[in-house]
Each structure stands twice: as structure tokens, then as C-alpha cells.
mmCIF file of C-alpha atoms in Angstrom:
data_model
loop_
_atom_site.group_PDB
_atom_site.id
_atom_site.type_symbol
_atom_site.label_atom_id
_atom_site.label_comp_id
_atom_site.label_asym_id
_atom_site.label_seq_id
_atom_site.Cartn_x
_atom_site.Cartn_y
_atom_site.Cartn_z
ATOM 1 C CA UNK A 1 -17.668 -22.215 -48.234
ATOM 2 C CA UNK A 2 -19.417 -24.032 -45.394
ATOM 3 C CA UNK A 3 -23.060 -23.006 -45.325
ATOM 4 C CA UNK A 4 -23.349 -23.930 -41.585
ATOM 5 C CA UNK A 5 -20.907 -21.164 -40.538
ATOM 6 C CA UNK A 6 -22.553 -17.862 -39.534
ATOM 7 C CA UNK A 7 -21.952 -15.286 -42.175
ATOM 8 C CA UNK A 8 -21.099 -11.660 -41.317
ATOM 9 C CA UNK A 9 -23.843 -9.110 -41.879
ATOM 10 C CA UNK A 10 -23.689 -5.400 -42.198
ATOM 11 C CA UNK A 11 -24.257 -4.962 -38.437
ATOM 12 C CA UNK A 12 -22.730 -8.146 -36.954
ATOM 13 C CA UNK A 13 -19.521 -10.194 -37.271
ATOM 14 C CA UNK A 14 -18.754 -13.742 -36.026
ATOM 15 C CA UNK A 15 -16.321 -14.139 -33.077
ATOM 16 C CA UNK A 16 -15.292 -17.239 -31.054
ATOM 17 C CA UNK A 17 -18.052 -18.222 -28.689
ATOM 18 C CA UNK A 18 -17.506 -17.822 -24.972
ATOM 19 C CA UNK A 19 -16.770 -21.061 -23.073
ATOM 20 C CA UNK A 20 -15.743 -22.087 -19.571
ATOM 21 C CA UNK A 21 -13.860 -25.228 -20.566
ATOM 22 C CA UNK A 22 -10.338 -23.539 -20.572
ATOM 23 C CA UNK A 23 -10.989 -22.415 -16.953
ATOM 24 C CA UNK A 24 -12.084 -25.938 -16.043
ATOM 25 C CA UNK A 25 -8.909 -27.423 -17.587
ATOM 26 C CA UNK A 26 -6.758 -24.815 -15.721
ATOM 27 C CA UNK A 27 -8.439 -25.719 -12.400
ATOM 28 C CA UNK A 28 -7.821 -29.435 -12.935
ATOM 29 C CA UNK A 29 -4.171 -28.720 -13.844
ATOM 30 C CA UNK A 30 -3.766 -26.778 -10.569
ATOM 31 C CA UNK A 31 -5.255 -29.660 -8.560
ATOM 32 C CA UNK A 32 -2.793 -32.091 -10.103
ATOM 33 C CA UNK A 33 0.106 -30.143 -8.587
ATOM 34 C CA UNK A 34 -1.727 -29.348 -5.377
ATOM 35 C CA UNK A 35 -2.040 -33.083 -4.731
ATOM 36 C CA UNK A 36 1.746 -33.388 -4.710
ATOM 37 C CA UNK A 37 1.688 -31.324 -1.488
ATOM 38 C CA UNK A 38 -1.543 -32.678 0.040
ATOM 39 C CA UNK A 39 -2.912 -36.107 -1.006
ATOM 40 C CA UNK A 40 -2.915 -38.367 -4.020
ATOM 41 C CA UNK A 41 -6.718 -38.203 -4.304
ATOM 42 C CA UNK A 42 -6.478 -34.500 -5.008
ATOM 43 C CA UNK A 43 -4.202 -35.177 -7.950
ATOM 44 C CA UNK A 44 -6.549 -37.875 -9.238
ATOM 45 C CA UNK A 45 -9.477 -35.502 -9.036
ATOM 46 C CA UNK A 46 -7.396 -32.922 -10.833
ATOM 47 C CA UNK A 47 -6.636 -35.388 -13.656
ATOM 48 C CA UNK A 48 -10.349 -36.121 -14.133
ATOM 49 C CA UNK A 49 -11.243 -32.401 -14.219
ATOM 50 C CA UNK A 50 -8.335 -31.643 -16.511
ATOM 51 C CA UNK A 51 -9.416 -34.376 -19.010
ATOM 52 C CA UNK A 52 -12.981 -33.085 -18.882
ATOM 53 C CA UNK A 53 -11.856 -29.552 -19.530
ATOM 54 C CA UNK A 54 -9.612 -30.512 -22.458
ATOM 55 C CA UNK A 55 -12.316 -32.664 -24.096
ATOM 56 C CA UNK A 56 -14.923 -29.898 -23.753
ATOM 57 C CA UNK A 57 -12.454 -27.335 -25.009
ATOM 58 C CA UNK A 58 -11.517 -29.367 -28.109
ATOM 59 C CA UNK A 59 -15.163 -30.110 -28.893
ATOM 60 C CA UNK A 60 -15.846 -26.362 -28.841
ATOM 61 C CA UNK A 61 -13.127 -25.886 -31.506
ATOM 62 C CA UNK A 62 -13.192 -29.072 -33.612
ATOM 63 C CA UNK A 63 -14.388 -30.020 -36.131
ATOM 64 C CA UNK A 64 -16.079 -26.618 -36.445
ATOM 65 C CA UNK A 65 -15.320 -23.748 -34.096
ATOM 66 C CA UNK A 66 -18.252 -22.436 -32.162
ATOM 67 C CA UNK A 67 -18.999 -18.825 -32.995
ATOM 68 C CA UNK A 68 -21.441 -16.145 -32.011
ATOM 69 C CA UNK A 69 -22.514 -12.952 -33.723
ATOM 70 C CA UNK A 70 -21.451 -9.707 -32.171
ATOM 71 C CA UNK A 71 -22.894 -6.362 -33.261
ATOM 72 C CA UNK A 72 -20.428 -3.898 -34.768
ATOM 73 C CA UNK A 73 -20.410 -0.376 -33.333
ATOM 74 C CA UNK A 74 -19.189 2.121 -35.908
ATOM 75 C CA UNK A 75 -16.393 4.422 -34.812
ATOM 76 C CA UNK A 76 -17.201 8.052 -34.986
ATOM 77 C CA UNK A 77 -14.244 9.924 -36.421
ATOM 78 C CA UNK A 78 -13.846 13.433 -35.001
ATOM 79 C CA UNK A 79 -11.911 15.688 -37.339
ATOM 80 C CA UNK A 80 -9.677 18.042 -35.388
ATOM 81 C CA UNK A 81 -8.492 21.178 -37.154
ATOM 82 C CA UNK A 82 -4.894 21.923 -36.202
ATOM 83 C CA UNK A 83 -4.318 25.306 -34.661
ATOM 84 C CA UNK A 84 -1.851 27.737 -36.173
ATOM 85 C CA UNK A 85 -0.621 28.861 -32.795
ATOM 86 C CA UNK A 86 1.636 26.856 -30.429
ATOM 87 C CA UNK A 87 0.171 26.655 -26.923
ATOM 88 C CA UNK A 88 2.776 26.888 -24.182
ATOM 89 C CA UNK A 89 2.178 25.463 -20.736
ATOM 90 C CA UNK A 90 1.957 28.158 -18.092
ATOM 91 C CA UNK A 91 4.145 27.975 -14.966
ATOM 92 C CA UNK A 92 2.255 26.049 -12.279
ATOM 93 C CA UNK A 93 -0.471 24.799 -14.639
ATOM 94 C CA UNK A 94 -2.017 21.610 -13.289
ATOM 95 C CA UNK A 95 -2.475 18.467 -15.257
ATOM 96 C CA UNK A 96 0.904 18.308 -17.030
ATOM 97 C CA UNK A 97 2.546 14.977 -16.350
ATOM 98 C CA UNK A 98 0.991 14.805 -12.883
ATOM 99 C CA UNK A 99 2.439 12.370 -10.357
ATOM 100 C CA UNK A 100 0.148 11.158 -7.613
ATOM 101 C CA UNK A 101 -0.568 12.264 -4.926
ATOM 102 C CA UNK A 102 -1.365 15.760 -6.200
ATOM 103 C CA UNK A 103 -1.700 16.966 -2.598
ATOM 104 C CA UNK A 104 0.046 16.003 0.610
ATOM 105 C CA UNK A 105 -0.133 17.042 4.176
ATOM 106 C CA UNK A 106 2.633 19.400 5.383
ATOM 107 C CA UNK A 107 5.737 17.748 6.714
ATOM 108 C CA UNK A 108 5.160 19.507 9.999
ATOM 109 C CA UNK A 109 1.833 17.761 10.301
ATOM 110 C CA UNK A 110 3.497 14.417 9.808
ATOM 111 C CA UNK A 111 6.054 15.162 12.469
ATOM 112 C CA UNK A 112 3.453 16.339 14.926
ATOM 113 C CA UNK A 113 1.290 13.346 14.215
ATOM 114 C CA UNK A 114 4.185 10.988 14.708
ATOM 115 C CA UNK A 115 5.142 12.569 18.021
ATOM 116 C CA UNK A 116 1.514 12.446 19.208
ATOM 117 C CA UNK A 117 1.185 8.838 18.155
ATOM 118 C CA UNK A 118 4.498 8.008 19.793
ATOM 119 C CA UNK A 119 3.357 9.566 23.065
ATOM 120 C CA UNK A 120 0.133 7.493 23.006
ATOM 121 C CA UNK A 121 2.101 4.359 22.259
ATOM 122 C CA UNK A 122 4.611 5.103 25.057
ATOM 123 C CA UNK A 123 1.823 5.570 27.594
ATOM 124 C CA UNK A 124 0.308 2.177 26.744
ATOM 125 C CA UNK A 125 3.737 0.517 26.870
ATOM 126 C CA UNK A 126 4.411 1.983 30.312
ATOM 127 C CA UNK A 127 0.947 0.850 31.419
ATOM 128 C CA UNK A 128 1.755 -2.657 30.224
ATOM 129 C CA UNK A 129 5.011 -2.614 32.221
ATOM 130 C CA UNK A 130 3.306 -1.514 35.430
ATOM 131 C CA UNK A 131 0.354 -3.936 35.123
ATOM 132 C CA UNK A 132 2.208 -6.963 33.749
ATOM 133 C CA UNK A 133 5.636 -6.672 35.381
ATOM 134 C CA UNK A 134 5.405 -4.063 38.107
ATOM 135 C CA UNK A 135 8.030 -1.784 36.533
ATOM 136 C CA UNK A 136 7.940 1.190 34.147
ATOM 137 C CA UNK A 137 11.485 0.382 33.019
ATOM 138 C CA UNK A 138 10.697 -3.121 31.691
ATOM 139 C CA UNK A 139 9.259 -2.049 28.293
ATOM 140 C CA UNK A 140 11.853 0.677 27.978
ATOM 141 C CA UNK A 141 14.772 -1.742 28.427
ATOM 142 C CA UNK A 142 13.128 -4.243 26.065
ATOM 143 C CA UNK A 143 13.025 -1.631 23.361
ATOM 144 C CA UNK A 144 16.610 -0.547 24.051
ATOM 145 C CA UNK A 145 17.827 -4.168 23.667
ATOM 146 C CA UNK A 146 17.590 -3.645 19.889
ATOM 147 C CA UNK A 147 20.531 -1.250 20.082
ATOM 148 C CA UNK A 148 22.636 -2.670 22.900
ATOM 149 C CA UNK A 149 24.118 -6.108 23.280
ATOM 150 C CA UNK A 150 24.696 -5.442 27.016
ATOM 151 C CA UNK A 151 20.984 -4.758 27.627
ATOM 152 C CA UNK A 152 20.008 -7.662 25.398
ATOM 153 C CA UNK A 153 21.902 -9.987 27.717
ATOM 154 C CA UNK A 154 20.119 -8.732 30.888
ATOM 155 C CA UNK A 155 18.075 -11.061 33.014
ATOM 156 C CA UNK A 156 14.418 -10.529 33.768
ATOM 157 C CA UNK A 157 15.139 -8.819 37.116
ATOM 158 C CA UNK A 158 17.697 -6.533 35.543
ATOM 159 C CA UNK A 159 15.241 -5.482 32.830
ATOM 160 C CA UNK A 160 12.865 -4.328 35.540
ATOM 161 C CA UNK A 161 15.410 -1.922 36.984
ATOM 162 C CA UNK A 162 16.390 1.553 35.781
ATOM 163 C CA UNK A 163 19.125 1.824 33.168
ATOM 164 C CA UNK A 164 20.355 5.224 31.980
ATOM 165 C CA UNK A 165 21.770 3.775 28.792
ATOM 166 C CA UNK A 166 18.552 1.864 28.213
ATOM 167 C CA UNK A 167 16.441 5.050 28.618
ATOM 168 C CA UNK A 168 18.675 6.969 26.203
ATOM 169 C CA UNK A 169 18.742 4.263 23.515
ATOM 170 C CA UNK A 170 15.012 3.550 23.792
ATOM 171 C CA UNK A 171 14.231 7.290 23.513
ATOM 172 C CA UNK A 172 16.331 7.652 20.349
ATOM 173 C CA UNK A 173 14.775 4.580 18.754
ATOM 174 C CA UNK A 174 11.228 5.534 19.662
ATOM 175 C CA UNK A 175 11.463 9.216 18.636
ATOM 176 C CA UNK A 176 13.211 8.355 15.320
ATOM 177 C CA UNK A 177 10.667 5.653 14.388
ATOM 178 C CA UNK A 178 7.709 7.890 15.482
ATOM 179 C CA UNK A 179 8.866 10.858 13.336
ATOM 180 C CA UNK A 180 9.657 8.649 10.351
ATOM 181 C CA UNK A 181 6.280 6.917 10.397
ATOM 182 C CA UNK A 182 4.537 10.274 10.965
ATOM 183 C CA UNK A 183 6.157 11.657 7.846
ATOM 184 C CA UNK A 184 5.061 8.601 5.934
ATOM 185 C CA UNK A 185 1.531 9.238 7.096
ATOM 186 C CA UNK A 186 1.666 12.771 5.811
ATOM 187 C CA UNK A 187 2.772 11.590 2.362
ATOM 188 C CA UNK A 188 0.731 8.369 1.989
ATOM 189 C CA UNK A 189 -2.658 9.213 3.593
ATOM 190 C CA UNK A 190 -3.690 11.606 0.777
ATOM 191 C CA UNK A 191 -3.521 8.552 -1.585
ATOM 192 C CA UNK A 192 -6.581 7.188 0.297
ATOM 193 C CA UNK A 193 -8.828 10.266 0.443
ATOM 194 C CA UNK A 194 -12.051 8.438 1.287
ATOM 195 C CA UNK A 195 -10.954 6.438 4.397
ATOM 196 C CA UNK A 196 -7.709 7.934 5.692
ATOM 197 C CA UNK A 197 -8.379 6.997 9.302
ATOM 198 C CA UNK A 198 -9.256 3.397 8.349
ATOM 199 C CA UNK A 199 -5.921 3.101 6.523
ATOM 200 C CA UNK A 200 -3.866 4.955 9.093
ATOM 201 C CA UNK A 201 -5.537 3.488 12.218
ATOM 202 C CA UNK A 202 -6.294 -0.083 11.161
ATOM 203 C CA UNK A 203 -4.640 -1.315 7.960
ATOM 204 C CA UNK A 204 -1.211 0.323 8.417
ATOM 205 C CA UNK A 205 -0.712 -0.962 12.054
ATOM 206 C CA UNK A 206 -1.753 -4.444 10.946
ATOM 207 C CA UNK A 207 0.679 -4.302 8.026
ATOM 208 C CA UNK A 208 3.735 -3.251 9.967
ATOM 209 C CA UNK A 209 2.835 -5.524 12.950
ATOM 210 C CA UNK A 210 2.851 -8.457 10.596
ATOM 211 C CA UNK A 211 6.164 -7.299 9.206
ATOM 212 C CA UNK A 212 7.631 -6.979 12.687
ATOM 213 C CA UNK A 213 6.250 -10.382 13.664
ATOM 214 C CA UNK A 214 8.179 -12.044 10.867
ATOM 215 C CA UNK A 215 11.407 -10.138 11.418
ATOM 216 C CA UNK A 216 11.516 -9.395 15.180
ATOM 217 C CA UNK A 217 13.601 -12.501 15.896
ATOM 218 C CA UNK A 218 16.390 -10.922 13.827
ATOM 219 C CA UNK A 219 15.912 -7.267 14.797
ATOM 220 C CA UNK A 220 15.476 -7.750 18.587
ATOM 221 C CA UNK A 221 15.635 -11.364 19.814
ATOM 222 C CA UNK A 222 15.254 -10.236 23.466
ATOM 223 C CA UNK A 223 12.066 -8.286 22.741
ATOM 224 C CA UNK A 224 10.728 -11.153 20.571
ATOM 225 C CA UNK A 225 11.232 -13.701 23.358
ATOM 226 C CA UNK A 226 9.462 -11.558 25.968
ATOM 227 C CA UNK A 227 6.946 -9.680 23.852
ATOM 228 C CA UNK A 228 3.275 -9.697 24.810
ATOM 229 C CA UNK A 229 1.660 -9.494 21.329
ATOM 230 C CA UNK A 230 -1.840 -8.383 22.386
ATOM 231 C CA UNK A 231 -0.355 -5.389 24.195
ATOM 232 C CA UNK A 232 2.081 -4.780 21.393
ATOM 233 C CA UNK A 233 -0.832 -4.666 18.850
ATOM 234 C CA UNK A 234 -2.784 -2.372 21.120
ATOM 235 C CA UNK A 235 0.213 0.044 21.152
ATOM 236 C CA UNK A 236 0.471 -0.086 17.357
ATOM 237 C CA UNK A 237 -3.272 0.696 16.922
ATOM 238 C CA UNK A 238 -3.001 3.556 19.440
ATOM 239 C CA UNK A 239 -0.130 5.048 17.453
ATOM 240 C CA UNK A 240 -1.945 4.680 14.112
ATOM 241 C CA UNK A 241 -5.235 6.157 15.357
ATOM 242 C CA UNK A 242 -3.651 9.129 17.148
ATOM 243 C CA UNK A 243 -1.117 9.901 14.413
ATOM 244 C CA UNK A 244 -3.735 9.613 11.686
ATOM 245 C CA UNK A 245 -6.150 11.843 13.605
ATOM 246 C CA UNK A 246 -3.535 14.547 14.084
ATOM 247 C CA UNK A 247 -2.298 14.480 10.484
ATOM 248 C CA UNK A 248 -5.724 14.563 8.879
ATOM 249 C CA UNK A 249 -6.721 17.671 10.844
ATOM 250 C CA UNK A 250 -4.302 19.771 8.746
ATOM 251 C CA UNK A 251 -5.149 21.119 5.326
ATOM 252 C CA UNK A 252 -3.402 19.469 2.414
ATOM 253 C CA UNK A 253 -1.049 21.460 0.170
ATOM 254 C CA UNK A 254 -0.249 21.047 -3.497
ATOM 255 C CA UNK A 255 3.023 19.466 -4.413
ATOM 256 C CA UNK A 256 5.475 21.543 -6.488
ATOM 257 C CA UNK A 257 5.651 19.079 -9.347
ATOM 258 C CA UNK A 258 3.962 21.535 -11.703
ATOM 259 C CA UNK A 259 6.482 24.324 -11.185
ATOM 260 C CA UNK A 260 9.725 24.355 -13.196
ATOM 261 C CA UNK A 261 12.957 23.644 -11.382
ATOM 262 C CA UNK A 262 14.016 27.283 -11.420
ATOM 263 C CA UNK A 263 10.831 28.364 -9.575
ATOM 264 C CA UNK A 264 11.081 25.490 -7.081
ATOM 265 C CA UNK A 265 14.576 26.421 -5.940
ATOM 266 C CA UNK A 266 13.881 30.165 -6.000
ATOM 267 C CA UNK A 267 16.318 31.126 -8.754
ATOM 268 C CA UNK A 268 15.831 34.663 -10.046
ATOM 269 C CA UNK A 269 14.467 33.720 -13.504
ATOM 270 C CA UNK A 270 12.601 36.392 -15.451
ATOM 271 C CA UNK A 271 8.949 35.524 -15.980
ATOM 272 C CA UNK A 272 9.010 32.707 -13.452
ATOM 273 C CA UNK A 273 9.232 34.367 -10.054
ATOM 274 C CA UNK A 274 6.232 36.572 -10.795
ATOM 275 C CA UNK A 275 4.155 33.505 -11.600
ATOM 276 C CA UNK A 276 5.429 31.781 -8.487
ATOM 277 C CA UNK A 277 4.445 34.745 -6.344
ATOM 278 C CA UNK A 278 0.935 34.711 -7.837
ATOM 279 C CA UNK A 279 0.558 31.052 -6.924
ATOM 280 C CA UNK A 280 1.578 31.852 -3.327
ATOM 281 C CA UNK A 281 -0.842 34.800 -3.193
ATOM 282 C CA UNK A 282 1.822 37.471 -2.725
#
């Protein structure tokens, strides 16, 4: 045996010593390929760092691997005596195969929040049309262009005039999207219990605004060509803040994931309906 190697003791064992050379080699390897997209000097620098990392790594392993002593923590074995009785899960008992979120806002809260946020968004959009283009119908027709090829082909002057079809199509699109996003708020905001307004009013509008920015040319080319992004972002933030404020004012309710299928659908099952009524406080 090699006398220079650290020998295990009763309280410590040898393990490979910590080293930063593998990370250095990986960084140099990354720079080698980054230089293919930027400049040759970046690749040359990467080669130098890669060689330094490999040399340092090999010297830490050969001819003798570097080791350090780590104290051993004994495992405390807890002897569990098996019970002679079989414990059955009670109906509605929490903690059995739980799926997050455990609580959500009522669907009605999501719908109301979506409608309130949609109203705030519509007011800002109409204000943009009046200030920027002297017409309340301009933003409405722009939104309707996503569902009508005829409106999409309108000129600027035509977009500033009233269109019954444009008002109907824009109302359907706006109401549907507002209710859908409101329902998503009701389901997703409980996942972020500490800062629901920060997520609903800031992060979520930024996320879907970025998504719309990258796909708007396909969804609605007319709106993309004429869209004022500062006003559009302001409308998104107004929706997120108002919808999040309305949704979070409601008390959250437990999901029905703990109840068996028979109790969730209301089937007359002996021993289940009584427990379900107790949970509902009847």
C-alpha cells in the first residue's frame, strides 16, 4: 500500500478532493465554439483555457489522485413496529397524492376578474384611438382584423370609420380572450401565494406580450403593422392589474382531488354522501 495516501479512520473516509479545473476546461470548450459565431480570437482564447483546464485536471488525478478526509455521520436507524390494524384513508382526507395547487379561486372569480380586466383594457384602447387617431373605432377595427379578411384589407381611413361587423367580431374576440385569461388567473395565481399581484400584474402581461410580439405577424398582420407597442403594453398591464386585483379579493376554495369519484359526481353511495355533506357543512 502507498503510505502517502490518506487512510480511513473510524470517523473519516477519503473522497476525491474538490477542484475547479473541470469547470475551467468546460468554459474553454464553450469559448472554442462561441468563436465560430463571433471571432477567431475567442476560439484561440478558448483553446488556451481548455488546455489549462485539462492539464490542471489531469495533475489533480495523476499520478496520485488528490483526496480529502470527510467525517462520517452515522445513520440512526429507527425501528418501526408494524401495526396489526390496516388504516383506511377517510373520504376527503388531505395529503393523499395531492396535486398542486391545493386551493384555487372560484371559477366565478376568474370570470369576473377577466371581465373587469377586459373593461379596463378596452377603455385604454379607446383612449388610444381618440388621442392617437381621432376615432374610437380605429382600435376596434384593428382587433377585428384578426377574424375578417375584409376588415384586414381596409385602408387607414376606413379603419377610422364605424363597422358593424368589426364591432361584433372585436367584441367576441375581446370577451372570449378576457374570460379565458381570467379563468387562467383563478387557477394559476394560487401557485404563487406570496406575490400574486406581482405575477398577475407584471410578469404575466410581460410574458404574453412577448409571445404576441413574436407571433402577431401571423395572427393579425394588419394589427402588427399599425400597432403602437407602448399603448399595447399599457393595455396589457391594465388588464393584468385589474384582473389580478379582482380575483385575489375572493376566498380560495379547496379542490376536490381528495374526494373519491363517486362523491365528486354526487352518486348515491352509502358512506360517501354523509362524509361529503360534513365537508360542506350541511
